[in-house]
Coordinates of C-alpha atoms in Angstrom, one line a residue:
Chain X
X1177 CA -33.8 12.7 12.2
X1178 CA -34.7 15.0 9.0
X1179 CA -32.9 14.1 5.9
X1180 CA -31.1 17.2 3.9
X1181 CA -32.6 18.2 0.9
X1182 CA -31.3 17.2 -2.4
X1183 CA -28.7 19.4 -4.5
X1184 CA -30.3 20.7 -7.6
X1185 CA -28.0 18.3 -9.8
X1186 CA -29.2 15.6 -7.0
X1187 CA -32.9 16.6 -7.7
X1188 CA -32.6 15.9 -11.4
X1189 CA -30.3 12.8 -11.4
X1190 CA -33.3 11.3 -9.6
X1191 CA -36.3 13.1 -11.4
X1192 CA -34.1 11.3 -14.5
X1193 CA -33.5 7.8 -13.1
X1194 CA -37.4 8.0 -12.4
X1195 CA -38.5 8.9 -15.8
X1196 CA -36.1 6.4 -17.2
X1197 CA -37.0 3.8 -14.8
X1198 CA -41.0 4.6 -15.5
X1199 CA -40.3 4.2 -18.9
X1200 CA -38.4 0.8 -19.1
X1201 CA -40.7 -1.0 -17.1
X1202 CA -43.7 0.4 -18.7
X1203 CA -42.1 -1.0 -22.3
X1204 CA -41.7 -4.2 -20.5
X1205 CA -45.1 -4.2 -18.7
X1206 CA -46.9 -3.3 -22.0
X1207 CA -49.1 -6.0 -22.2
X1208 CA -48.5 -8.2 -25.6
X1209 CA -50.4 -7.4 -29.1
X1210 CA -53.7 -9.1 -29.1
X1211 CA -53.1 -12.4 -30.7
X1212 CA -53.5 -12.5 -34.5
X1213 CA -56.0 -15.3 -35.3
X1214 CA -53.5 -18.5 -35.8
X1215 CA -52.2 -18.3 -39.2
X1216 CA -51.5 -21.5 -40.9
X1217 CA -47.5 -22.2 -40.6
X1218 CA -46.3 -20.7 -44.3
X1219 CA -45.3 -23.8 -46.3
X1220 CA -41.9 -24.2 -46.9
X1221 CA -42.6 -23.9 -50.6
X1222 CA -43.5 -20.2 -49.6
X1223 CA -41.0 -19.8 -47.6
X1224 CA -37.8 -21.3 -50.4
X1225 CA -39.4 -18.6 -52.8
X1226 CA -38.8 -15.9 -50.9
X1227 CA -35.5 -17.1 -50.2
X1228 CA -35.0 -17.3 -53.8
X1229 CA -36.5 -13.6 -54.4
X1230 CA -34.5 -11.6 -52.0
X1231 CA -31.5 -13.7 -50.8
X1232 CA -30.8 -16.0 -53.8
X1233 CA -27.3 -18.2 -53.2
X1234 CA -26.9 -17.9 -56.8
X1235 CA -25.6 -14.2 -55.6
X1236 CA -23.5 -15.4 -53.2
X1237 CA -21.8 -18.6 -54.4
X1238 CA -20.0 -18.9 -58.1
X1239 CA -18.5 -22.4 -58.9
X1240 CA -17.3 -21.0 -62.1
X1241 CA -13.5 -19.9 -60.8
X1242 CA -13.0 -23.7 -59.3
X1243 CA -10.5 -26.1 -61.7
X1244 CA -11.2 -29.6 -63.0
X1245 CA -9.8 -32.2 -61.8
X1246 CA -6.0 -32.3 -63.2
X1247 CA -6.0 -29.3 -64.7
X1248 CA -2.9 -27.2 -65.2
X1249 CA -1.7 -24.1 -63.2
X1250 CA -3.6 -21.3 -64.4
X1251 CA -1.3 -19.4 -66.3
X1252 CA 0.2 -15.9 -64.4
X1253 CA 2.8 -13.1 -65.0
X1254 CA 2.8 -11.5 -62.0
X1255 CA 3.6 -12.9 -58.7
X1256 CA 0.9 -12.0 -56.2
X1257 CA 0.7 -11.6 -52.5
X1258 CA -2.6 -12.0 -50.6
X1259 CA -3.9 -12.2 -47.0
X1260 CA -5.7 -15.3 -46.5
X1261 CA -7.8 -15.5 -43.0
X1262 CA -8.3 -18.8 -42.0
X1263 CA -11.4 -20.3 -39.8
X1264 CA -9.9 -21.6 -36.7
X1265 CA -6.8 -21.1 -34.3
X1266 CA -3.5 -22.9 -36.2
X1267 CA -4.6 -26.4 -35.7
X1268 CA -5.5 -29.4 -38.4
X1269 CA -8.6 -27.6 -39.7
X1270 CA -5.8 -25.8 -41.7
X1271 CA -4.4 -28.4 -43.0
X1272 CA -5.4 -28.2 -46.5
X1273 CA -4.0 -24.4 -46.7
X1274 CA -0.8 -25.8 -44.9
X1275 CA -0.3 -28.4 -47.2
X1276 CA -0.8 -25.9 -50.1
X1277 CA 2.4 -23.8 -49.1
X1278 CA 4.4 -26.4 -47.9
X1279 CA 4.0 -29.0 -51.1
X1280 CA 4.6 -25.3 -52.9
X1281 CA 1.4 -25.4 -54.4
X1282 CA 0.7 -22.0 -53.5
X1283 CA 4.1 -20.7 -54.8
X1284 CA 3.6 -22.7 -58.0
X1285 CA 0.5 -20.7 -58.8
X1286 CA 2.5 -17.5 -58.5
X1287 CA 0.9 -16.9 -54.7
X1288 CA 2.6 -15.8 -51.5
X1289 CA -0.1 -16.1 -49.1
X1290 CA 0.0 -14.8 -45.6
X1291 CA -2.2 -16.9 -43.2
X1292 CA -3.8 -15.1 -40.5
X1293 CA -5.1 -17.6 -38.0
X1294 CA -8.6 -17.4 -36.8
X1295 CA -10.7 -18.2 -33.4
X1296 CA -12.7 -15.9 -31.0
X1297 CA -13.2 -12.4 -32.0
X1298 CA -12.0 -12.9 -35.5
X1299 CA -14.4 -11.5 -38.0
X1300 CA -12.7 -12.1 -41.3
X1301 CA -16.6 -11.3 -43.1
X1302 CA -16.0 -7.8 -41.7
X1303 CA -12.7 -7.5 -42.3
X1304 CA -13.1 -8.7 -46.1
X1305 CA -15.5 -6.0 -45.9
X1306 CA -13.0 -3.5 -44.8
X1307 CA -10.8 -4.5 -47.0
X1308 CA -7.9 -5.7 -44.9
X1309 CA -7.7 -9.5 -45.8
X1310 CA -8.5 -10.8 -49.7
X1311 CA -10.0 -13.9 -48.7
X1312 CA -11.8 -15.2 -45.5
X1313 CA -11.9 -18.4 -44.7
X1314 CA -15.7 -18.4 -42.6
X1315 CA -16.3 -22.1 -40.8
X1316 CA -20.1 -22.2 -41.8
X1317 CA -21.9 -21.1 -45.1
X1318 CA -24.7 -20.3 -43.1
X1319 CA -23.0 -17.3 -42.0
X1320 CA -22.2 -16.4 -45.3
X1321 CA -25.8 -15.8 -45.5
X1322 CA -26.6 -14.6 -42.7
X1323 CA -23.7 -12.0 -43.4
X1324 CA -24.9 -11.1 -46.6
X1325 CA -28.6 -10.7 -45.1
X1326 CA -27.9 -8.3 -42.5
X1327 CA -28.3 -4.5 -43.0
X1328 CA -24.9 -4.4 -41.8
X1329 CA -23.0 -6.5 -43.8
X1330 CA -21.7 -6.5 -47.2
X1331 CA -21.8 -8.4 -50.4
X1332 CA -19.5 -11.2 -50.7
X1333 CA -19.0 -14.8 -52.5
X1334 CA -18.3 -18.1 -51.6
X1335 CA -16.0 -19.5 -53.9
X1336 CA -15.5 -22.7 -52.8
X1337 CA -15.5 -25.3 -49.9
X1338 CA -13.5 -27.9 -48.5
X1339 CA -16.3 -29.7 -46.3
X1340 CA -19.2 -30.2 -48.6
X1341 CA -21.3 -32.3 -46.2
X1342 CA -22.0 -30.4 -42.7
X1343 CA -19.4 -31.7 -40.0
X1344 CA -22.7 -31.2 -37.6
X1345 CA -23.7 -33.8 -35.4
X1346 CA -25.2 -34.6 -32.1
X1347 CA -22.7 -36.4 -29.8
X1348 CA -23.6 -38.6 -26.5
X1349 CA -22.1 -41.5 -25.0
X1350 CA -23.6 -45.0 -25.4
X1351 CA -24.4 -45.5 -22.3
X1352 CA -24.5 -49.6 -23.3
X1353 CA -21.6 -50.1 -24.6
X1354 CA -18.4 -49.8 -22.0
X1355 CA -15.8 -46.5 -22.4
X1356 CA -12.7 -48.5 -24.1
X1357 CA -15.2 -50.1 -27.2
X1358 CA -16.5 -48.4 -30.0
X1359 CA -20.4 -48.1 -30.6
X1360 CA -21.8 -49.3 -33.4
X1361 CA -25.4 -47.9 -32.9
X1362 CA -26.4 -44.5 -34.4
X1363 CA -28.0 -41.9 -32.0
X1364 CA -31.6 -41.3 -32.9
X1365 CA -33.7 -38.2 -31.7
X1366 CA -35.1 -40.4 -29.2
X1367 CA -32.9 -41.3 -27.1
X1368 CA -32.7 -37.7 -26.7
X1369 CA -36.0 -36.8 -25.4
X1370 CA -36.0 -35.8 -21.5
X1371 CA -32.3 -35.3 -21.7
X1372 CA -30.0 -32.1 -21.4
X1373 CA -28.0 -31.2 -24.2
X1374 CA -25.1 -28.6 -24.9
X1375 CA -25.3 -26.3 -27.1
X1376 CA -23.7 -23.2 -28.7
X1377 CA -25.9 -19.5 -28.5
X1378 CA -27.7 -20.3 -31.6
X1379 CA -27.4 -23.6 -32.5
X1380 CA -30.6 -24.3 -30.7
X1381 CA -32.8 -24.6 -34.0
X1382 CA -31.0 -27.4 -34.9
X1383 CA -31.7 -29.5 -31.8
X1384 CA -35.2 -28.2 -33.0
X1385 CA -35.1 -29.0 -36.4
X1386 CA -33.6 -32.8 -35.1
X1387 CA -37.0 -33.0 -33.3
X1388 CA -39.4 -32.3 -35.6
X1389 CA -38.1 -34.4 -38.3
X1390 CA -38.6 -37.5 -36.2
X1391 CA -41.8 -36.0 -35.3
X1392 CA -41.5 -35.0 -31.6
X1393 CA -42.2 -31.9 -30.0
X1394 CA -39.0 -29.2 -30.5
X1395 CA -39.0 -28.9 -26.6
X1396 CA -38.1 -32.8 -26.2
X1397 CA -34.6 -31.7 -24.6
X1398 CA -33.7 -29.3 -21.9
X1399 CA -30.6 -27.3 -24.1
X1400 CA -28.1 -25.4 -21.9
X1401 CA -25.3 -23.5 -23.3
X1402 CA -22.0 -25.7 -23.2
X1403 CA -20.3 -27.8 -25.7
X1404 CA -17.1 -28.7 -24.3
X1405 CA -17.3 -32.6 -24.3
X1406 CA -15.6 -32.3 -20.2
X1407 CA -19.8 -31.4 -19.0
X1408 CA -20.2 -34.7 -21.7
X1409 CA -18.3 -36.8 -19.5
X1410 CA -19.1 -35.7 -16.3
X1411 CA -22.6 -36.1 -16.8
X1412 CA -23.9 -32.0 -16.5
X1413 CA -25.3 -32.6 -20.1
X1414 CA -26.2 -35.8 -21.9
X1415 CA -25.6 -34.6 -25.7
X1416 CA -24.0 -31.7 -27.3
X1417 CA -23.7 -30.6 -30.7
X1418 CA -20.1 -30.6 -32.2
X1419 CA -17.9 -31.4 -34.9
X1420 CA -17.7 -34.7 -36.2
X1421 CA -13.6 -34.4 -37.2
X1422 CA -14.0 -32.6 -33.8
X1423 CA -15.0 -33.8 -30.4
X1424 CA -14.9 -37.2 -31.2
X1425 CA -11.4 -37.7 -31.3
X1426 CA -10.6 -35.8 -28.0
X1427 CA -13.2 -38.1 -26.5
X1428 CA -11.0 -41.1 -27.8
X1429 CA -8.0 -39.1 -26.4
X1430 CA -9.8 -39.2 -23.3
X1431 CA -10.6 -42.8 -23.2
X1432 CA -14.2 -43.3 -24.5
X1433 CA -14.3 -44.9 -27.7
X1434 CA -17.9 -45.4 -26.9
X1435 CA -19.5 -42.3 -28.6
X1436 CA -21.9 -42.0 -31.1
X1437 CA -23.8 -39.2 -32.7
X1438 CA -26.6 -38.0 -34.7
X1439 CA -25.1 -36.8 -38.3
X1440 CA -27.0 -33.6 -39.2
X1441 CA -26.3 -34.6 -43.2
X1442 CA -27.8 -37.8 -42.8
X1443 CA -31.1 -36.3 -42.1
X1444 CA -30.4 -33.9 -44.9
X1445 CA -29.4 -30.7 -43.1
X1446 CA -27.3 -29.1 -46.0
X1447 CA -24.3 -26.9 -45.3
X1448 CA -21.3 -26.3 -45.9
X1449 CA -17.9 -25.8 -44.1
X1450 CA -14.4 -23.7 -44.3
X1451 CA -15.5 -22.1 -47.2
X1452 CA -13.2 -19.8 -49.0
X1453 CA -15.4 -16.6 -49.5
X1454 CA -14.4 -13.1 -51.3
X1455 CA -15.5 -9.8 -52.3
X1456 CA -17.2 -9.3 -55.8
X1457 CA -15.0 -6.9 -56.9
X1458 CA -12.2 -9.0 -57.0
X1459 CA -13.8 -11.7 -59.0
X1460 CA -14.4 -8.7 -61.3
X1461 CA -11.5 -7.1 -61.6
X1462 CA -9.0 -10.0 -61.1
X1463 CA -11.1 -13.9 -61.6
X1464 CA -7.3 -15.4 -62.3
X1465 CA -6.3 -14.3 -58.7
X1466 CA -9.2 -16.1 -57.7
X1467 CA -8.3 -19.0 -60.2
X1468 CA -4.6 -19.8 -58.9
X1469 CA -5.5 -19.6 -55.1
X1470 CA -8.5 -22.3 -55.7
X1471 CA -6.1 -24.5 -57.6
X1472 CA -3.1 -24.6 -55.2
X1473 CA -5.9 -25.5 -52.7
X1474 CA -7.3 -28.4 -54.8
X1475 CA -3.6 -29.9 -55.5
X1476 CA -3.9 -29.4 -51.6
X1477 CA -6.8 -31.1 -51.2
X1478 CA -6.1 -33.9 -53.8
X1479 CA -2.7 -34.7 -51.5
X1480 CA -4.8 -35.0 -48.4
X1481 CA -6.6 -37.4 -49.9
X1482 CA -4.0 -39.0 -51.5
X1483 CA -1.1 -39.0 -48.7
X1484 CA -2.3 -38.6 -45.2
X1485 CA 0.6 -39.4 -44.0
X1486 CA 2.8 -37.1 -45.6
X1487 CA -0.2 -34.0 -45.3
X1488 CA -0.6 -35.0 -41.5
X1489 CA 3.3 -34.5 -40.9
X1490 CA 3.2 -31.4 -42.8
X1491 CA 0.0 -30.0 -40.6
X1492 CA 1.8 -31.4 -37.1
X1493 CA 4.9 -29.1 -38.2
X1494 CA 2.3 -26.2 -39.1
X1495 CA -0.1 -26.5 -36.6
X1496 CA 0.8 -24.3 -33.7
X1497 CA -1.7 -23.5 -31.7
X1498 CA -2.9 -27.6 -31.2
X1499 CA 0.2 -30.1 -29.5
X1500 CA -1.7 -32.7 -32.0
X1501 CA 0.1 -35.9 -32.9
X1502 CA 0.5 -37.3 -36.5
X1503 CA -2.2 -39.9 -35.3
X1504 CA -4.4 -37.3 -33.9
X1505 CA -4.5 -35.7 -37.5
X1506 CA -4.8 -38.8 -39.5
X1507 CA -7.9 -40.0 -37.1
X1508 CA -9.3 -36.3 -38.1
X1509 CA -8.5 -36.6 -42.1
X1510 CA -10.0 -39.8 -41.7
X1511 CA -13.4 -38.7 -40.5
X1512 CA -13.7 -35.7 -42.3
X1513 CA -12.8 -37.5 -46.0
X1514 CA -16.6 -38.6 -46.8
X1515 CA -17.2 -35.0 -45.8
X1516 CA -14.3 -33.3 -48.3
X1517 CA -15.2 -36.0 -51.1
X1518 CA -19.0 -36.0 -50.9
X1519 CA -19.2 -38.8 -53.1
X1520 CA -18.1 -36.8 -55.8
X1521 CA -14.8 -36.3 -56.0
X1522 CA -14.5 -34.8 -59.1
X1523 CA -16.4 -32.0 -58.0
X1524 CA -14.1 -31.4 -55.0
X1525 CA -14.6 -27.9 -53.2
X1526 CA -17.9 -27.2 -55.4
X1527 CA -21.0 -25.7 -53.5
X1528 CA -24.6 -26.0 -54.5
X1529 CA -26.6 -23.1 -54.7
X1530 CA -29.7 -24.6 -54.4
X1531 CA -28.7 -26.7 -51.4
X1532 CA -28.0 -23.3 -49.5
X1533 CA -30.8 -21.9 -50.5
X1534 CA -33.2 -24.4 -49.2
X1535 CA -31.2 -24.2 -45.6
X1536 CA -31.5 -20.3 -45.8
X1537 CA -35.5 -21.5 -45.9
X1538 CA -35.3 -23.6 -42.9
X1539 CA -32.9 -20.7 -41.1
X1540 CA -36.3 -18.2 -42.1
X1541 CA -38.4 -20.4 -40.3
X1542 CA -36.4 -21.1 -37.6
X1543 CA -36.4 -17.3 -36.8
X1544 CA -32.5 -17.5 -37.1
X1545 CA -32.3 -16.1 -40.8
X1546 CA -33.7 -12.7 -41.4
X1547 CA -34.6 -12.1 -44.3
X1548 CA -33.8 -8.5 -46.6
X1549 CA -36.3 -6.5 -48.4
X1550 CA -35.0 -6.6 -50.9
X1551 CA -31.8 -8.5 -53.1
X1552 CA -28.3 -6.6 -52.5
X1553 CA -27.7 -6.6 -56.1
Chain O
X129 CA -22.2 26.4 -15.1
X130 CA -25.1 23.5 -14.7
X131 CA -22.6 20.4 -13.6
X132 CA -24.7 18.4 -16.0
X133 CA -24.1 20.8 -19.0
X134 CA -21.0 19.3 -20.0
X135 CA -22.7 15.8 -19.3
X136 CA -25.1 16.7 -21.6
X137 CA -23.1 18.7 -24.2
X138 CA -20.9 15.9 -24.8
X139 CA -24.6 13.0 -25.5
X140 CA -25.4 15.9 -27.7
X141 CA -22.0 16.1 -29.5
X142 CA -21.4 11.8 -29.8
X143 CA -23.6 10.9 -32.6
X144 CA -22.8 13.9 -34.8
X145 CA -19.3 12.7 -34.2
X146 CA -20.2 9.3 -35.0
X147 CA -21.6 10.5 -37.9
X148 CA -19.2 12.8 -39.2
X149 CA -17.0 9.8 -38.6
X150 CA -18.5 7.6 -40.9
X151 CA -18.9 10.5 -43.5
X152 CA -15.5 10.9 -43.5
X153 CA -14.3 7.7 -43.4
X154 CA -16.7 5.3 -44.7
X155 CA -16.5 2.6 -43.1
X156 CA -18.5 -0.7 -43.8
X157 CA -21.2 -0.9 -41.6
X158 CA -19.9 -4.4 -40.7
X159 CA -17.5 -2.1 -38.4
X160 CA -19.0 1.0 -37.8
X161 CA -23.5 1.2 -38.3
X162 CA -24.3 4.5 -38.8
X163 CA -25.9 6.0 -35.5
X164 CA -29.7 6.1 -37.2
X165 CA -29.3 2.5 -37.6
X166 CA -28.7 1.8 -33.9
X167 CA -31.2 4.0 -33.1
X168 CA -33.7 2.4 -35.2
X169 CA -32.8 -1.1 -33.2
X170 CA -32.8 0.4 -30.0
X171 CA -36.6 2.0 -31.1
X172 CA -37.7 -1.0 -33.2
X173 CA -36.3 -3.9 -30.3
X174 CA -37.1 -2.2 -27.0
X175 CA -39.4 -4.7 -25.3
X176 CA -36.8 -7.5 -26.0
X177 CA -34.0 -5.2 -25.1
X178 CA -35.5 -4.0 -21.8
X179 CA -36.0 -7.8 -21.0
X180 CA -32.6 -8.9 -21.2
X181 CA -31.7 -5.5 -19.7
X182 CA -33.5 -6.4 -16.9
X183 CA -32.0 -9.6 -16.5
X184 CA -28.2 -8.6 -16.4
X185 CA -29.4 -5.6 -13.8
X186 CA -30.6 -8.2 -12.1
X187 CA -27.3 -10.7 -12.0
X188 CA -25.3 -7.8 -11.3
X189 CA -27.4 -5.7 -8.3
X190 CA -27.4 -10.0 -7.1
X191 CA -23.7 -10.6 -7.3
X192 CA -23.2 -7.6 -5.8
X193 CA -24.9 -7.2 -2.9
X194 CA -23.1 -11.2 -1.9
X195 CA -19.6 -9.3 -3.1
X196 CA -20.8 -7.1 -0.3
X197 CA -21.6 -8.8 2.3
X198 CA -18.3 -10.9 1.7
X199 CA -16.4 -8.0 1.9
X200 CA -18.1 -6.2 4.4
X201 CA -17.5 -9.6 6.5
X202 CA -14.4 -10.1 5.9
X203 CA -13.1 -5.8 6.5
X204 CA -14.8 -6.5 9.7
X205 CA -13.1 -9.3 10.2
X206 CA -9.4 -7.9 9.2
X207 CA -10.2 -4.9 11.4
X208 CA -10.8 -7.0 14.8
X209 CA -8.2 -9.7 13.4
X210 CA -4.7 -8.4 11.8
X211 CA -3.8 -12.0 12.0
X212 CA -6.5 -12.9 10.1
X213 CA -5.7 -10.8 7.2
X214 CA -1.8 -11.8 7.7
X215 CA -3.4 -15.1 6.6
X216 CA -6.3 -14.8 4.1
X217 CA -5.3 -11.8 2.2
X218 CA -2.5 -13.6 -0.6
X219 CA -5.4 -16.2 -0.8
X220 CA -7.8 -13.6 -1.7
X221 CA -5.4 -11.4 -4.1
X222 CA -5.1 -15.1 -6.2
X223 CA -9.1 -15.2 -5.8
X224 CA -9.5 -11.9 -7.8
X225 CA -6.9 -12.6 -10.2
X226 CA -8.4 -15.7 -11.3
X227 CA -8.7 -15.2 -15.2
X228 CA -12.6 -15.7 -15.0
X229 CA -12.6 -17.5 -18.5
X230 CA -11.1 -19.9 -17.8
X231 CA -12.8 -20.7 -14.9
X232 CA -16.1 -21.0 -17.1
X233 CA -16.5 -24.3 -17.9
X234 CA -15.6 -25.4 -14.7
X235 CA -18.2 -23.6 -13.3
X236 CA -20.8 -24.7 -15.8
X237 CA -19.9 -28.1 -15.6
X238 CA -20.0 -27.8 -11.0
X239 CA -23.4 -25.2 -11.1
X240 CA -25.0 -25.9 -14.8
X241 CA -26.8 -22.9 -16.6
X242 CA -28.4 -21.5 -13.7
X243 CA -28.0 -17.7 -12.2
X244 CA -24.7 -19.3 -10.1
X245 CA -22.3 -18.8 -11.9
X246 CA -22.8 -15.3 -13.2
X247 CA -23.2 -14.4 -9.1
X248 CA -20.2 -16.0 -8.6
X249 CA -18.2 -14.1 -11.9
X250 CA -19.7 -10.8 -10.5
X251 CA -18.7 -11.2 -7.0
X252 CA -15.1 -12.2 -8.4
X253 CA -14.5 -9.0 -10.1
X254 CA -16.4 -6.3 -7.6
X255 CA -15.7 -8.2 -3.8
X256 CA -11.9 -7.1 -3.7
X257 CA -12.4 -3.0 -4.5
X258 CA -14.9 -2.9 -1.7
X259 CA -12.7 -5.5 1.1
X260 CA -9.0 -3.2 -0.1
X261 CA -11.0 0.0 0.9
X262 CA -13.0 -0.6 3.7
X263 CA -10.3 -2.5 5.4
X264 CA -8.0 1.2 4.6
X265 CA -11.2 3.0 5.6
X266 CA -11.2 1.0 9.0
X267 CA -7.5 1.5 9.5
X268 CA -7.4 5.1 9.0
X269 CA -9.8 5.7 11.9
X270 CA -8.2 8.8 13.7
X271 CA -5.9 7.3 16.6
X272 CA -7.1 10.0 18.4
X273 CA -10.5 9.7 19.6
X274 CA -9.8 5.8 19.6
X275 CA -8.1 6.4 22.5
X276 CA -10.0 9.4 23.8
X277 CA -13.2 6.9 23.5
X278 CA -11.6 4.3 25.4
X279 CA -10.1 6.5 28.1
X280 CA -14.0 6.8 28.4
X281 CA -14.3 3.0 28.5
X282 CA -16.2 2.9 25.3
X283 CA -16.8 -0.6 24.1
X284 CA -14.9 -2.1 20.8
X285 CA -18.6 -1.8 19.0
X286 CA -19.3 1.6 20.0
X287 CA -16.0 2.5 19.0
X288 CA -16.5 0.9 16.0
X289 CA -19.5 2.6 15.4
X290 CA -18.9 6.1 16.4
X291 CA -14.7 6.5 14.7
X292 CA -14.2 3.3 12.6
X293 CA -17.2 3.0 10.2
X294 CA -17.3 6.7 9.8
X295 CA -13.9 6.5 8.7
X296 CA -14.2 4.0 6.0
X297 CA -17.6 5.8 4.6
X298 CA -15.5 7.8 2.1
X299 CA -13.9 4.8 1.0
X300 CA -16.4 2.5 1.0
X301 CA -18.4 4.6 -1.6
X302 CA -14.9 5.4 -3.6
X303 CA -15.4 1.6 -3.8
X304 CA -18.9 1.7 -5.0
X305 CA -17.8 3.9 -7.9
X306 CA -15.6 1.3 -9.1
X307 CA -17.3 -1.8 -8.3
X308 CA -20.9 -0.6 -8.6
X309 CA -20.3 -0.1 -12.5
X310 CA -18.0 -2.7 -12.6
X311 CA -21.0 -5.3 -11.4
X312 CA -22.7 -4.8 -14.8
X313 CA -19.5 -5.3 -17.2
X314 CA -18.9 -8.4 -14.7
X315 CA -22.7 -9.8 -15.6
X316 CA -22.5 -8.8 -19.2
X317 CA -19.7 -10.6 -19.5
X318 CA -20.8 -13.9 -17.5
X319 CA -23.9 -13.7 -19.8
X320 CA -21.2 -13.9 -23.0
X321 CA -19.7 -17.0 -21.2
X322 CA -22.7 -19.7 -20.7
X323 CA -26.1 -17.8 -20.6
X324 CA -29.5 -17.5 -22.9
X325 CA -30.6 -14.4 -21.8
X326 CA -29.3 -11.1 -20.8
X327 CA -26.7 -8.5 -22.7
X328 CA -24.3 -10.3 -23.0
X329 CA -26.3 -13.7 -24.3
X330 CA -27.2 -10.3 -26.8
X331 CA -24.0 -9.5 -27.8
X332 CA -22.8 -13.0 -29.0
X333 CA -26.2 -13.6 -30.6
X334 CA -25.9 -10.1 -32.4
X335 CA -21.8 -11.1 -33.1
X336 CA -23.2 -14.7 -34.8
X337 CA -25.5 -12.8 -36.7
X338 CA -23.3 -10.1 -38.3
X339 CA -25.8 -7.4 -36.4
X340 CA -23.2 -4.6 -35.8
X341 CA -26.1 -2.2 -34.9
X342 CA -27.3 -4.5 -32.5
X343 CA -24.2 -5.2 -30.6
X344 CA -23.8 -1.1 -30.8
X345 CA -27.2 -1.1 -29.3
X346 CA -26.3 -3.3 -26.1
X347 CA -23.3 -1.2 -26.5
X348 CA -25.2 1.8 -25.2
X349 CA -27.2 0.2 -23.0
X350 CA -24.3 -0.9 -21.0
X351 CA -22.6 2.6 -20.9
X352 CA -26.0 3.8 -20.0
X353 CA -26.6 1.3 -17.4
X354 CA -22.7 2.3 -16.4
X355 CA -23.6 6.1 -16.0
X356 CA -27.1 5.2 -13.9
X357 CA -25.0 3.3 -11.4
X358 CA -22.2 5.9 -11.1
X359 CA -24.6 8.8 -10.8
X360 CA -27.1 6.3 -8.0
X361 CA -23.6 6.2 -5.7
X362 CA -22.6 9.6 -6.3
X363 CA -26.2 10.9 -5.1
X364 CA -26.4 8.1 -2.1
X365 CA -22.6 9.5 -1.0
X366 CA -24.3 13.0 -1.1
X367 CA -26.6 12.0 0.8
X368 CA -24.7 9.3 3.5
X369 CA -21.3 11.8 3.7
X370 CA -23.1 15.2 4.0
X371 CA -21.3 15.6 7.1
X372 CA -18.0 16.1 5.5
X373 CA -18.8 19.2 3.5
X374 CA -19.7 21.0 6.6

């Protein structure tokens, strides 16, 4: 049987498809460019110098608006309404903002604050750039560096951080300890060799950095894109990237007290979490507003540190996206206190730009951060 | 007018309208990057994009083939055994409507970071339109023709081949128009949930890197794939169903 010839449209469509497919395959099949003579890896100091030249953290971090310990409320004459984008859904991560609101610290600073929940799909850095919020609370300072460096980013400034040491850990269950008992043995990089580790999309570099610092090959473990503790409990993975203030608590609630962790902060990884970010023009035109916000936030953090039971009760009422008991919230407070204080309670919320430059240099070397050709400003 | 002219016209005008929107409303690039920026990504990252596109295509086509096998098998079963349809149909509706993000962590725990969970998602999204259309098509066979064949002592297989299946073909191709294009989106959604390769993974990566230009580039590729899939189905339908125009 003879097939009927294609119509004019059919011939054109088929020809276009064939052409596109040929081009695509040709593009894929093209040989890799000849390997250059293997260059010696750039020394860390050289990468750091490049970061400081085109993406210096002093351009996107400013501590000048932070209140000193015991400082009085900044002067204000006009009550202001502001919109603050929070780092996640309304759970106990947002405790400082709930406390600042419920204890009247925002009101004392003349602020009426609308707290907007964060979570999947919410990009408060983009919303800052689009001027739909006044302050964005971003869960990791490295995100801010990436945003400032991105060709589709914008200028923004970190003005304070809740967690001044990174909460990031690699978390595992200690098989040598019964599940109803806590493990006293810290997890080490050697424990992870040959294991399957659950990671987030772009956290592969953290695992590689851990192995590198332990003098082990970067590919010493198999990485799987999953970060739920279920995968850990069911043995699909033997370790996961996690936040020390969060997943260990979930494991304990599920009856697994035998968790142990490798804390990235202990390896010298410098990162800040839950950072408050503003547009530079707000600092230029209304710096007092930022001072008032940071004063209220600091009072809230001090209150959490001094009165954890009351802060937990407030948080339980306000954390409407998570059914948490006060005991669970107190456990988080306990785990996060050393990260908030960072050995220096006088300097709560303060961010060290030099530390962020070093972290940015690590990200550049890991291929996670592409430096812009020139600084934004 | 040539049928492809309006398509080309829209394709040519879209970047102009896009650029005009940027000139008029001046949105930050974090929300809407310029066409030039996106074109730059498409060109400078073409090899990486092509590699991820092939991964997504493989998952979409593989899952779609499985969905066809499953749907055609069930449709044939329902055609021969009405009781099977009465028993299974409600459960298939339930399966079709499971929000697959809810299944994501279960699939990863059960199947690991392999091809399997992505194929499951593509099958879940695409098998039902095929099953529903083919079942309906088989039932729409002309009863007069069926009776005539029975009078002529045709076997059930002959009745299926000569009357029921040809009657179902237009509906089968209509299902392809929805399901084949849907298979690409389903594969991307599956990669978005649990992959380290493919266009869905690139979307996650671009989002975490705040690269809206790359996000738009991936979106354009996904759209081009869907248009190509749709065109192929139309082309195949024009060839196979040519008797309808006689």
